[in-house]
Short mmCIF file of C-alpha atoms in Angstrom, two decimals:
data_model
loop_
_atom_site.label_atom_id
_atom_site.label_comp_id
_atom_site.label_asym_id
_atom_site.label_seq_id
_atom_site.Cartn_x
_atom_site.Cartn_y
_atom_site.Cartn_z
CA UNK A 1 5.55 3.41 8.39
CA UNK A 2 7.61 5.13 5.68
CA UNK A 3 11.39 4.91 5.82
CA UNK A 4 11.60 8.58 6.92
CA UNK A 5 8.84 8.14 9.54
CA UNK A 6 6.65 10.90 8.05
CA UNK A 7 3.93 8.70 6.57
CA UNK A 8 1.80 5.80 7.73
CA UNK A 9 0.09 3.43 5.31
CA UNK A 10 -2.96 1.29 6.07
CA UNK A 11 -5.18 -0.95 3.97
CA UNK A 12 -8.95 -1.23 4.29
CA UNK A 13 -10.81 -4.36 3.19
CA UNK A 14 -14.51 -5.05 2.64
CA UNK A 15 -16.42 -2.42 0.67
CA UNK A 16 -13.58 0.13 0.68
CA UNK A 17 -10.65 -1.96 -0.65
CA UNK A 18 -8.02 0.77 -0.62
CA UNK A 19 -4.70 1.83 0.83
CA UNK A 20 -4.60 5.10 2.79
CA UNK A 21 -1.68 7.47 3.13
CA UNK A 22 -1.55 9.36 6.42
CA UNK A 23 0.98 12.10 7.14
CA UNK A 24 2.48 12.23 10.66
CA UNK A 25 3.78 15.62 11.83
CA UNK A 26 4.85 14.42 15.27
CA UNK A 27 1.53 15.37 16.89
CA UNK A 28 -1.31 14.29 14.62
CA UNK A 29 -2.19 12.20 11.57
CA UNK A 30 -3.68 13.79 8.45
CA UNK A 31 -5.25 11.75 5.65
CA UNK A 32 -3.36 12.56 2.43
CA UNK A 33 -4.72 10.02 -0.03
CA UNK A 34 -6.91 6.95 -0.51
CA UNK A 35 -5.93 4.74 -3.45
CA UNK A 36 -8.08 1.84 -4.73
CA UNK A 37 -6.62 -1.65 -4.52
CA UNK A 38 -7.92 -4.98 -5.73
CA UNK A 39 -10.52 -6.89 -3.74
CA UNK A 40 -9.42 -7.88 -0.24
CA UNK A 41 -6.03 -6.22 0.33
CA UNK A 42 -4.76 -8.80 2.83
CA UNK A 43 -1.13 -7.73 3.18
CA UNK A 44 1.25 -5.04 1.94
CA UNK A 45 4.94 -4.28 2.24
CA UNK A 46 7.18 -1.26 1.74
CA UNK A 47 10.41 -1.86 -0.17
CA UNK A 48 13.51 -1.16 1.98
CA UNK A 49 14.34 1.80 -0.30
CA UNK A 50 10.94 3.32 0.54
CA UNK A 51 10.23 3.84 -3.16
CA UNK A 52 7.69 1.01 -3.68
CA UNK A 53 4.67 -0.47 -1.93
CA UNK A 54 3.27 -3.82 -3.01
CA UNK A 55 -0.26 -4.94 -2.01
CA UNK A 56 -1.54 -8.56 -2.06
CA UNK A 57 -5.26 -8.67 -2.89
CA UNK A 58 -6.54 -12.01 -1.62
CA UNK A 59 -10.02 -12.03 -3.17
CA UNK A 60 -9.18 -10.62 -6.61
CA UNK A 61 -6.10 -12.87 -6.91
CA UNK A 62 -3.67 -10.11 -7.84
CA UNK A 63 -0.84 -7.94 -6.58
CA UNK A 64 -0.66 -4.16 -7.12
CA UNK A 65 2.64 -2.29 -7.29
CA UNK A 66 2.72 1.41 -6.32
CA UNK A 67 5.49 3.98 -6.65
CA UNK A 68 5.93 6.16 -3.55
CA UNK A 69 6.49 9.89 -4.22
CA UNK A 70 8.57 12.13 -1.97
CA UNK A 71 5.33 13.50 -0.45
CA UNK A 72 4.28 9.94 0.50
CA UNK A 73 1.54 9.66 -2.12
CA UNK A 74 1.13 6.55 -4.25
CA UNK A 75 0.80 5.94 -7.98
CA UNK A 76 -0.13 2.49 -9.23
CA UNK A 77 2.49 1.26 -11.68
CA UNK A 78 1.69 -2.40 -12.26
CA UNK A 79 -0.69 -5.26 -11.51
CA UNK A 80 0.32 -8.91 -11.41
CA UNK A 81 -2.73 -11.12 -11.98
CA UNK A 82 -3.58 -14.81 -11.67
CA UNK A 83 -1.98 -15.20 -8.25
CA UNK A 84 -4.01 -17.68 -6.20
CA UNK A 85 -5.24 -15.78 -3.10
CA UNK A 86 -2.01 -13.94 -2.16
CA UNK A 87 -1.89 -13.23 1.58
CA UNK A 88 1.72 -12.48 2.49
CA UNK A 89 4.54 -10.49 0.87
CA UNK A 90 8.17 -9.88 1.76
CA UNK A 91 11.50 -8.67 0.41
CA UNK A 92 14.52 -10.97 0.27
#
């Protein structure tokens, strides 16, 4: 859930391999965006600032970094490759 509570993010594995952005208006969810990820998005995390989402792609051995816009949508900014089957992310 976004830091302001207006957006929900969810990853889909298998043939889809994406992250979805859903807007929450207090009564219903509306799909805003579907963004491709690497193969097997196993885990993702939202930075405490709410400005970044990082996705660990277990099967493609990489991590995608997305910038979060004020409307909740995502733009991929970076990919970190050659990570052996990443499955868990966190902020310290």
